[in-house]
Amino acid sequence: MTTRFKVSGAALGILLAASLLFAQAKPTGLRALLIKALSPLDKPLVIKLAAGQSVDALEVRNSSDTILTKIDSGGVFTSTAGIVQTSATSGTHNYAAGFVPAATTTGTDTAGIATKIWVSEVFIPTNETLTGISYLIGSVGGTDKVVVFLFDSGGAVLATSALDSSVTVGTTATFQRVPFTATYAAKGPGLYYLGVATNGTTAKLRTQPFGDTNAANFTWVFNTPAAITPPTTFTASTGPIALTY
């Protein structure tokens, strides 16, 4: 059921404030409350906080009373539900650290190390369903196996590709798409980390030679995912040239 009201501009603020106060104590059974002014408003709708107020100015909660979206007493907007893209087809191509190569030979030609995973920050701007990681292969392809990862901002593993040595490094100087074992629904905007690892030293990958972002490599056991400590500085030639897809 949708209920429509038409009110004057002066009464609009009063009605909105009353409905907000009423909703805090006793949610209504209305599916929607549409408020329409008869004349243009000469002032914006305002929720004015009392001096010293520390509670949130506005909250959206689910049926379990968990806050999904809020505007706090300082005016900061936070949404654990993320932001949905307006386009019909969601974008998913986010380059690690925003480093977009000018050519397939851009970056440091880096030999893989079986005990190392190459990690870089990646920013996810909106809610996106990610299929995997695409990384730029260096001057040598083939032979070695490759695994990719997605970590959250705290370094916990969110998604990985197959951990059975079934994916072989692709062709020299090309981007290789490596899918996760299942798609991952990333919430944005937010900071994540992606990682690329090979099980030998034959194949090479391209890494970021310079920057002022967060990139590093970490010791690990191949095919055994583990949380990382997110890097806070840039270490040259450790962050893979890669992107989500």
PDB file of C-alpha atoms in Angstrom:
ATOM      1  CA  MET A   1       0.000   0.000   0.000  1.00  0.00           C
ATOM      2  CA  THR A   2       1.301   3.476  -0.892  1.00  0.00           C
ATOM      3  CA  THR A   3      -0.185   6.520   0.823  1.00  0.00           C
ATOM      4  CA  ARG A   4       0.120   9.966  -0.756  1.00  0.00           C
ATOM      5  CA  PHE A   5      -0.117  13.291   1.025  1.00  0.00           C
ATOM      6  CA  LYS A   6       0.021  16.833  -0.333  1.00  0.00           C
ATOM      7  CA  VAL A   7       1.126  19.435   2.175  1.00  0.00           C
ATOM      8  CA  SER A   8       2.396  22.989   2.139  1.00  0.00           C
ATOM      9  CA  GLY A   9       6.083  23.679   2.190  1.00  0.00           C
ATOM     10  CA  ALA A  10       5.858  25.018   5.733  1.00  0.00           C
ATOM     11  CA  ALA A  11       4.138  21.894   7.018  1.00  0.00           C
ATOM     12  CA  LEU A  12       6.435  19.515   5.184  1.00  0.00           C
ATOM     13  CA  GLY A  13       9.308  19.783   7.634  1.00  0.00           C
ATOM     14  CA  ILE A  14       6.990  19.260  10.590  1.00  0.00           C
ATOM     15  CA  LEU A  15       5.430  16.174   9.028  1.00  0.00           C
ATOM     16  CA  LEU A  16       8.825  14.680   8.153  1.00  0.00           C
ATOM     17  CA  ALA A  17      10.215  15.288  11.630  1.00  0.00           C
ATOM     18  CA  ALA A  18       7.128  13.765  13.224  1.00  0.00           C
ATOM     19  CA  SER A  19       7.280  10.710  10.989  1.00  0.00           C
ATOM     20  CA  LEU A  20      10.955  10.194  11.851  1.00  0.00           C
ATOM     21  CA  LEU A  21      10.279  10.460  15.564  1.00  0.00           C
ATOM     22  CA  PHE A  22       7.306   8.114  15.304  1.00  0.00           C
ATOM     23  CA  ALA A  23       9.355   5.585  13.314  1.00  0.00           C
ATOM     24  CA  GLN A  24      11.990   5.444  16.049  1.00  0.00           C
ATOM     25  CA  ALA A  25       9.461   4.222  18.581  1.00  0.00           C
ATOM     26  CA  LYS A  26       6.882   2.402  16.511  1.00  0.00           C
ATOM     27  CA  PRO A  27       7.443   1.545  12.822  1.00  0.00           C
ATOM     28  CA  THR A  28       4.277   2.053  10.741  1.00  0.00           C
ATOM     29  CA  GLY A  29       2.615  -0.563   8.568  1.00  0.00           C
ATOM     30  CA  LEU A  30       2.849   1.676   5.500  1.00  0.00           C
ATOM     31  CA  ARG A  31       4.893   0.330   2.625  1.00  0.00           C
ATOM     32  CA  ALA A  32       5.782   3.851   1.518  1.00  0.00           C
ATOM     33  CA  LEU A  33       5.134   7.383   2.654  1.00  0.00           C
ATOM     34  CA  LEU A  34       5.249   9.890  -0.216  1.00  0.00           C
ATOM     35  CA  ILE A  35       5.389  13.544   0.758  1.00  0.00           C
ATOM     36  CA  LYS A  36       4.828  16.193  -1.935  1.00  0.00           C
ATOM     37  CA  ALA A  37       4.877  19.942  -1.459  1.00  0.00           C
ATOM     38  CA  LEU A  38       2.172  22.044  -3.124  1.00  0.00           C
ATOM     39  CA  SER A  39       4.705  24.802  -3.737  1.00  0.00           C
ATOM     40  CA  PRO A  40       8.514  24.890  -4.092  1.00  0.00           C
ATOM     41  CA  LEU A  41      10.390  24.789  -0.809  1.00  0.00           C
ATOM     42  CA  ASP A  42      12.304  27.944   0.060  1.00  0.00           C
ATOM     43  CA  LYS A  43      14.546  26.001   2.457  1.00  0.00           C
ATOM     44  CA  PRO A  44      15.951  22.447   2.480  1.00  0.00           C
ATOM     45  CA  LEU A  45      14.570  19.811   4.798  1.00  0.00           C
ATOM     46  CA  VAL A  46      16.764  19.841   7.889  1.00  0.00           C
ATOM     47  CA  ILE A  47      17.359  17.425  10.746  1.00  0.00           C
ATOM     48  CA  LYS A  48      18.912  19.660  13.392  1.00  0.00           C
ATOM     49  CA  LEU A  49      20.772  17.939  16.209  1.00  0.00           C
ATOM     50  CA  ALA A  50      20.634  19.106  19.788  1.00  0.00           C
ATOM     51  CA  ALA A  51      23.817  20.415  21.368  1.00  0.00           C
ATOM     52  CA  GLY A  52      25.957  17.542  22.588  1.00  0.00           C
ATOM     53  CA  GLN A  53      23.928  14.895  20.733  1.00  0.00           C
ATOM     54  CA  SER A  54      25.943  11.738  20.091  1.00  0.00           C
ATOM     55  CA  VAL A  55      23.344   9.373  18.616  1.00  0.00           C
ATOM     56  CA  ASP A  56      22.957   8.977  14.865  1.00  0.00           C
ATOM     57  CA  ALA A  57      20.849  11.529  13.035  1.00  0.00           C
ATOM     58  CA  LEU A  58      19.346   8.903  10.730  1.00  0.00           C
ATOM     59  CA  GLU A  59      19.483   5.103  10.550  1.00  0.00           C
ATOM     60  CA  VAL A  60      18.142   2.413   8.213  1.00  0.00           C
ATOM     61  CA  ARG A  61      17.885  -0.997   9.878  1.00  0.00           C
ATOM     62  CA  ASN A  62      16.886  -4.468   8.721  1.00  0.00           C
ATOM     63  CA  SER A  63      14.326  -6.729  10.358  1.00  0.00           C
ATOM     64  CA  SER A  64      16.983  -7.945  12.806  1.00  0.00           C
ATOM     65  CA  ASP A  65      17.604  -4.345  13.910  1.00  0.00           C
ATOM     66  CA  THR A  66      21.067  -4.290  12.336  1.00  0.00           C
ATOM     67  CA  ILE A  67      22.084  -0.878  10.994  1.00  0.00           C
ATOM     68  CA  LEU A  68      22.583  -0.998   7.216  1.00  0.00           C
ATOM     69  CA  THR A  69      22.971   2.703   6.474  1.00  0.00           C
ATOM     70  CA  LYS A  70      23.341   5.690   8.736  1.00  0.00           C
ATOM     71  CA  ILE A  71      24.202   9.361   9.007  1.00  0.00           C
ATOM     72  CA  ASP A  72      25.931   9.906  12.321  1.00  0.00           C
ATOM     73  CA  SER A  73      25.892  12.972  14.575  1.00  0.00           C
ATOM     74  CA  GLY A  74      28.890  14.366  12.685  1.00  0.00           C
ATOM     75  CA  GLY A  75      27.124  14.104   9.321  1.00  0.00           C
ATOM     76  CA  VAL A  76      29.202  11.118   8.138  1.00  0.00           C
ATOM     77  CA  PHE A  77      27.341   8.747   5.795  1.00  0.00           C
ATOM     78  CA  THR A  78      28.129   5.031   6.226  1.00  0.00           C
ATOM     79  CA  SER A  79      26.578   2.058   4.449  1.00  0.00           C
ATOM     80  CA  THR A  80      27.584  -1.530   5.123  1.00  0.00           C
ATOM     81  CA  ALA A  81      25.221  -2.465   2.283  1.00  0.00           C
ATOM     82  CA  GLY A  82      27.421  -0.573  -0.185  1.00  0.00           C
ATOM     83  CA  ILE A  83      26.327   1.514  -3.147  1.00  0.00           C
ATOM     84  CA  VAL A  84      24.571  -0.006  -6.155  1.00  0.00           C
ATOM     85  CA  GLN A  85      25.659   1.127  -9.617  1.00  0.00           C
ATOM     86  CA  THR A  86      23.083   2.884 -11.755  1.00  0.00           C
ATOM     87  CA  SER A  87      24.201   1.317 -15.043  1.00  0.00           C
ATOM     88  CA  ALA A  88      22.380  -1.723 -16.368  1.00  0.00           C
ATOM     89  CA  THR A  89      25.642  -3.678 -16.524  1.00  0.00           C
ATOM     90  CA  SER A  90      27.912  -3.454 -13.518  1.00  0.00           C
ATOM     91  CA  GLY A  91      31.526  -2.402 -14.031  1.00  0.00           C
ATOM     92  CA  THR A  92      34.101  -4.764 -12.541  1.00  0.00           C
ATOM     93  CA  HIS A  93      37.433  -3.674 -14.034  1.00  0.00           C
ATOM     94  CA  ASN A  94      39.395  -2.066 -11.224  1.00  0.00           C
ATOM     95  CA  TYR A  95      43.176  -1.829 -11.667  1.00  0.00           C
ATOM     96  CA  ALA A  96      45.376  -2.518  -8.657  1.00  0.00           C
ATOM     97  CA  ALA A  97      46.449   0.864  -7.234  1.00  0.00           C
ATOM     98  CA  GLY A  98      44.978   2.463 -10.366  1.00  0.00           C
ATOM     99  CA  PHE A  99      48.108   1.421 -12.280  1.00  0.00           C
ATOM    100  CA  VAL A 100      47.066   1.039 -15.926  1.00  0.00           C
ATOM    101  CA  PRO A 101      49.917  -0.160 -18.189  1.00  0.00           C
ATOM    102  CA  ALA A 102      50.648   1.760 -21.373  1.00  0.00           C
ATOM    103  CA  ALA A 103      51.889  -1.399 -23.124  1.00  0.00           C
ATOM    104  CA  THR A 104      52.223  -5.125 -22.483  1.00  0.00           C
ATOM    105  CA  THR A 105      55.872  -4.506 -21.620  1.00  0.00           C
ATOM    106  CA  THR A 106      55.118  -1.822 -19.009  1.00  0.00           C
ATOM    107  CA  GLY A 107      56.473  -2.425 -15.513  1.00  0.00           C
ATOM    108  CA  THR A 108      59.161  -4.591 -13.989  1.00  0.00           C
ATOM    109  CA  ASP A 109      59.645  -8.025 -15.532  1.00  0.00           C
ATOM    110  CA  THR A 110      59.518 -10.045 -12.309  1.00  0.00           C
ATOM    111  CA  ALA A 111      60.309 -13.744 -11.916  1.00  0.00           C
ATOM    112  CA  GLY A 112      57.894 -15.645  -9.738  1.00  0.00           C
ATOM    113  CA  ILE A 113      59.030 -17.141  -6.440  1.00  0.00           C
ATOM    114  CA  ALA A 114      57.311 -20.275  -5.201  1.00  0.00           C
ATOM    115  CA  THR A 115      57.211 -18.973  -1.621  1.00  0.00           C
ATOM    116  CA  LYS A 116      55.995 -15.443  -2.423  1.00  0.00           C
ATOM    117  CA  ILE A 117      52.645 -13.829  -3.155  1.00  0.00           C
ATOM    118  CA  TRP A 118      52.625 -10.421  -4.890  1.00  0.00           C
ATOM    119  CA  VAL A 119      50.062  -8.047  -3.374  1.00  0.00           C
ATOM    120  CA  SER A 120      48.662  -4.614  -4.189  1.00  0.00           C
ATOM    121  CA  GLU A 121      45.758  -2.519  -2.970  1.00  0.00           C
ATOM    122  CA  VAL A 122      42.690  -2.176  -5.181  1.00  0.00           C
ATOM    123  CA  PHE A 123      39.748   0.195  -4.723  1.00  0.00           C
ATOM    124  CA  ILE A 124      36.236  -1.112  -5.390  1.00  0.00           C
ATOM    125  CA  PRO A 125      33.990   1.945  -5.980  1.00  0.00           C
ATOM    126  CA  THR A 126      30.532   0.320  -5.856  1.00  0.00           C
ATOM    127  CA  ASN A 127      28.841  -3.029  -5.266  1.00  0.00           C
ATOM    128  CA  GLU A 128      30.262  -5.450  -7.845  1.00  0.00           C
ATOM    129  CA  THR A 129      30.113  -9.163  -8.552  1.00  0.00           C
ATOM    130  CA  LEU A 130      33.723 -10.159  -9.200  1.00  0.00           C
ATOM    131  CA  THR A 131      34.624 -13.214 -11.284  1.00  0.00           C
ATOM    132  CA  GLY A 132      38.387 -13.219 -10.735  1.00  0.00           C
ATOM    133  CA  ILE A 133      41.704 -11.444 -11.238  1.00  0.00           C
ATOM    134  CA  SER A 134      43.416 -10.656 -14.537  1.00  0.00           C
ATOM    135  CA  TYR A 135      47.181 -10.079 -14.355  1.00  0.00           C
ATOM    136  CA  LEU A 136      49.852  -9.100 -16.888  1.00  0.00           C
ATOM    137  CA  ILE A 137      52.308 -11.881 -17.751  1.00  0.00           C
ATOM    138  CA  GLY A 138      55.962 -10.897 -18.219  1.00  0.00           C
ATOM    139  CA  SER A 139      58.562 -11.987 -20.759  1.00  0.00           C
ATOM    140  CA  VAL A 140      58.134 -15.711 -19.972  1.00  0.00           C
ATOM    141  CA  GLY A 141      54.854 -17.611 -19.783  1.00  0.00           C
ATOM    142  CA  GLY A 142      53.798 -21.222 -19.368  1.00  0.00           C
ATOM    143  CA  THR A 143      55.278 -24.007 -17.207  1.00  0.00           C
ATOM    144  CA  ASP A 144      54.436 -22.664 -13.739  1.00  0.00           C
ATOM    145  CA  LYS A 145      51.033 -22.709 -12.087  1.00  0.00           C
ATOM    146  CA  VAL A 146      49.250 -19.553 -10.917  1.00  0.00           C
ATOM    147  CA  VAL A 147      46.842 -18.706  -8.096  1.00  0.00           C
ATOM    148  CA  VAL A 148      45.047 -15.399  -7.457  1.00  0.00           C
ATOM    149  CA  PHE A 149      43.439 -13.953  -4.333  1.00  0.00           C
ATOM    150  CA  LEU A 150      41.165 -11.224  -3.072  1.00  0.00           C
ATOM    151  CA  PHE A 151      41.666  -9.936   0.480  1.00  0.00           C
ATOM    152  CA  ASP A 152      39.582  -7.511   2.521  1.00  0.00           C
ATOM    153  CA  SER A 153      40.979  -4.296   4.002  1.00  0.00           C
ATOM    154  CA  GLY A 154      42.128  -6.204   7.081  1.00  0.00           C
ATOM    155  CA  GLY A 155      43.958  -8.864   5.053  1.00  0.00           C
ATOM    156  CA  ALA A 156      41.464 -11.727   5.431  1.00  0.00           C
ATOM    157  CA  VAL A 157      41.014 -14.031   2.421  1.00  0.00           C
ATOM    158  CA  LEU A 158      37.713 -13.392   0.630  1.00  0.00           C
ATOM    159  CA  ALA A 159      38.153 -15.389  -2.588  1.00  0.00           C
ATOM    160  CA  THR A 160      40.759 -17.533  -4.350  1.00  0.00           C
ATOM    161  CA  SER A 161      41.177 -19.312  -7.655  1.00  0.00           C
ATOM    162  CA  ALA A 162      41.485 -23.109  -7.767  1.00  0.00           C
ATOM    163  CA  LEU A 163      44.036 -24.390  -5.248  1.00  0.00           C
ATOM    164  CA  ASP A 164      44.807 -27.607  -7.123  1.00  0.00           C
ATOM    165  CA  SER A 165      47.592 -26.408  -9.467  1.00  0.00           C
ATOM    166  CA  SER A 166      45.186 -26.690 -12.386  1.00  0.00           C
ATOM    167  CA  VAL A 167      45.812 -23.224 -13.869  1.00  0.00           C
ATOM    168  CA  THR A 168      49.018 -22.814 -15.904  1.00  0.00           C
ATOM    169  CA  VAL A 169      50.547 -19.393 -16.580  1.00  0.00           C
ATOM    170  CA  GLY A 170      49.403 -18.149 -19.985  1.00  0.00           C
ATOM    171  CA  THR A 171      51.076 -16.539 -22.987  1.00  0.00           C
ATOM    172  CA  THR A 172      53.938 -14.058 -22.727  1.00  0.00           C
ATOM    173  CA  ALA A 173      52.974 -10.348 -22.641  1.00  0.00           C
ATOM    174  CA  THR A 174      49.217 -10.895 -22.306  1.00  0.00           C
ATOM    175  CA  PHE A 175      46.643 -10.456 -19.585  1.00  0.00           C
ATOM    176  CA  GLN A 176      45.521 -13.781 -18.166  1.00  0.00           C
ATOM    177  CA  ARG A 177      42.101 -14.003 -16.546  1.00  0.00           C
ATOM    178  CA  VAL A 178      42.101 -16.393 -13.598  1.00  0.00           C
ATOM    179  CA  PRO A 179      38.616 -17.044 -12.159  1.00  0.00           C
ATOM    180  CA  PHE A 180      37.781 -17.460  -8.492  1.00  0.00           C
ATOM    181  CA  THR A 181      36.260 -20.768  -7.473  1.00  0.00           C
ATOM    182  CA  ALA A 182      33.004 -18.813  -7.130  1.00  0.00           C
ATOM    183  CA  THR A 183      32.016 -15.242  -7.892  1.00  0.00           C
ATOM    184  CA  TYR A 184      32.402 -12.789  -5.025  1.00  0.00           C
ATOM    185  CA  ALA A 185      29.921 -10.002  -4.218  1.00  0.00           C
ATOM    186  CA  ALA A 186      32.181  -7.104  -3.209  1.00  0.00           C
ATOM    187  CA  LYS A 187      30.694  -4.149  -1.339  1.00  0.00           C
ATOM    188  CA  GLY A 188      31.783  -0.689  -2.367  1.00  0.00           C
ATOM    189  CA  PRO A 189      33.115   1.833  -1.977  1.00  0.00           C
ATOM    190  CA  GLY A 190      35.942   0.105  -0.140  1.00  0.00           C
ATOM    191  CA  LEU A 191      39.595  -0.865   0.007  1.00  0.00           C
ATOM    192  CA  TYR A 192      40.606  -4.416  -0.914  1.00  0.00           C
ATOM    193  CA  TYR A 193      43.852  -6.185  -1.816  1.00  0.00           C
ATOM    194  CA  LEU A 194      44.534  -8.574  -4.671  1.00  0.00           C
ATOM    195  CA  GLY A 195      47.334 -11.105  -4.905  1.00  0.00           C
ATOM    196  CA  VAL A 196      49.052 -13.192  -7.584  1.00  0.00           C
ATOM    197  CA  ALA A 197      51.392 -16.145  -6.969  1.00  0.00           C
ATOM    198  CA  THR A 198      53.161 -18.788  -9.053  1.00  0.00           C
ATOM    199  CA  ASN A 199      54.689 -22.080  -7.917  1.00  0.00           C
ATOM    200  CA  GLY A 200      58.062 -21.661  -9.627  1.00  0.00           C
ATOM    201  CA  THR A 201      60.629 -19.234 -10.981  1.00  0.00           C
ATOM    202  CA  THR A 202      60.236 -19.855 -14.714  1.00  0.00           C
ATOM    203  CA  ALA A 203      57.198 -17.732 -15.521  1.00  0.00           C
ATOM    204  CA  LYS A 204      57.272 -13.972 -15.000  1.00  0.00           C
ATOM    205  CA  LEU A 205      54.712 -11.318 -14.208  1.00  0.00           C
ATOM    206  CA  ARG A 206      54.742  -7.550 -14.615  1.00  0.00           C
ATOM    207  CA  THR A 207      54.850  -5.516 -11.391  1.00  0.00           C
ATOM    208  CA  GLN A 208      54.501  -1.836 -10.566  1.00  0.00           C
ATOM    209  CA  PRO A 209      57.967  -0.205 -10.625  1.00  0.00           C
ATOM    210  CA  PHE A 210      56.953   2.996  -8.818  1.00  0.00           C
ATOM    211  CA  GLY A 211      54.063   4.511  -6.912  1.00  0.00           C
ATOM    212  CA  ASP A 212      52.855   5.857  -3.577  1.00  0.00           C
ATOM    213  CA  THR A 213      50.275   3.211  -2.723  1.00  0.00           C
ATOM    214  CA  ASN A 214      50.298   0.003  -0.684  1.00  0.00           C
ATOM    215  CA  ALA A 215      52.177  -2.917  -2.247  1.00  0.00           C
ATOM    216  CA  ALA A 216      54.399  -5.723  -0.946  1.00  0.00           C
ATOM    217  CA  ASN A 217      55.129  -9.418  -1.288  1.00  0.00           C
ATOM    218  CA  PHE A 218      54.527 -12.000   1.414  1.00  0.00           C
ATOM    219  CA  THR A 219      55.889 -15.424   2.244  1.00  0.00           C
ATOM    220  CA  TRP A 220      53.367 -18.228   1.900  1.00  0.00           C
ATOM    221  CA  VAL A 221      52.986 -21.913   1.097  1.00  0.00           C
ATOM    222  CA  PHE A 222      51.674 -22.404  -2.446  1.00  0.00           C
ATOM    223  CA  ASN A 223      48.026 -23.504  -2.599  1.00  0.00           C
ATOM    224  CA  THR A 224      47.608 -22.767   1.119  1.00  0.00           C
ATOM    225  CA  PRO A 225      45.788 -19.439   1.480  1.00  0.00           C
ATOM    226  CA  ALA A 226      46.347 -17.417   4.620  1.00  0.00           C
ATOM    227  CA  ALA A 227      45.531 -13.925   5.812  1.00  0.00           C
ATOM    228  CA  ILE A 228      48.091 -11.189   5.202  1.00  0.00           C
ATOM    229  CA  THR A 229      49.048  -8.078   7.113  1.00  0.00           C
ATOM    230  CA  PRO A 230      47.947  -5.332   4.724  1.00  0.00           C
ATOM    231  CA  PRO A 231      50.927  -3.287   3.502  1.00  0.00           C
ATOM    232  CA  THR A 232      50.997   0.371   4.476  1.00  0.00           C
ATOM    233  CA  THR A 233      53.842   1.485   2.203  1.00  0.00           C
ATOM    234  CA  PHE A 234      54.969   0.926  -1.377  1.00  0.00           C
ATOM    235  CA  THR A 235      57.726  -1.557  -2.151  1.00  0.00           C
ATOM    236  CA  ALA A 236      58.868  -1.252  -5.757  1.00  0.00           C
ATOM    237  CA  SER A 237      58.266  -4.207  -8.095  1.00  0.00           C
ATOM    238  CA  THR A 238      56.075  -6.176  -5.678  1.00  0.00           C
ATOM    239  CA  GLY A 239      52.572  -5.041  -6.593  1.00  0.00           C
ATOM    240  CA  PRO A 240      51.255  -6.972  -9.613  1.00  0.00           C
ATOM    241  CA  ILE A 241      49.917  -5.127 -12.638  1.00  0.00           C
ATOM    242  CA  ALA A 242      46.467  -6.627 -12.402  1.00  0.00           C
ATOM    243  CA  LEU A 243      42.771  -5.875 -12.186  1.00  0.00           C
ATOM    244  CA  THR A 244      39.504  -7.371 -11.047  1.00  0.00           C
ATOM    245  CA  TYR A 245      37.009  -8.604 -13.610  1.00  0.00           C
TER     246      TYR A 245
END
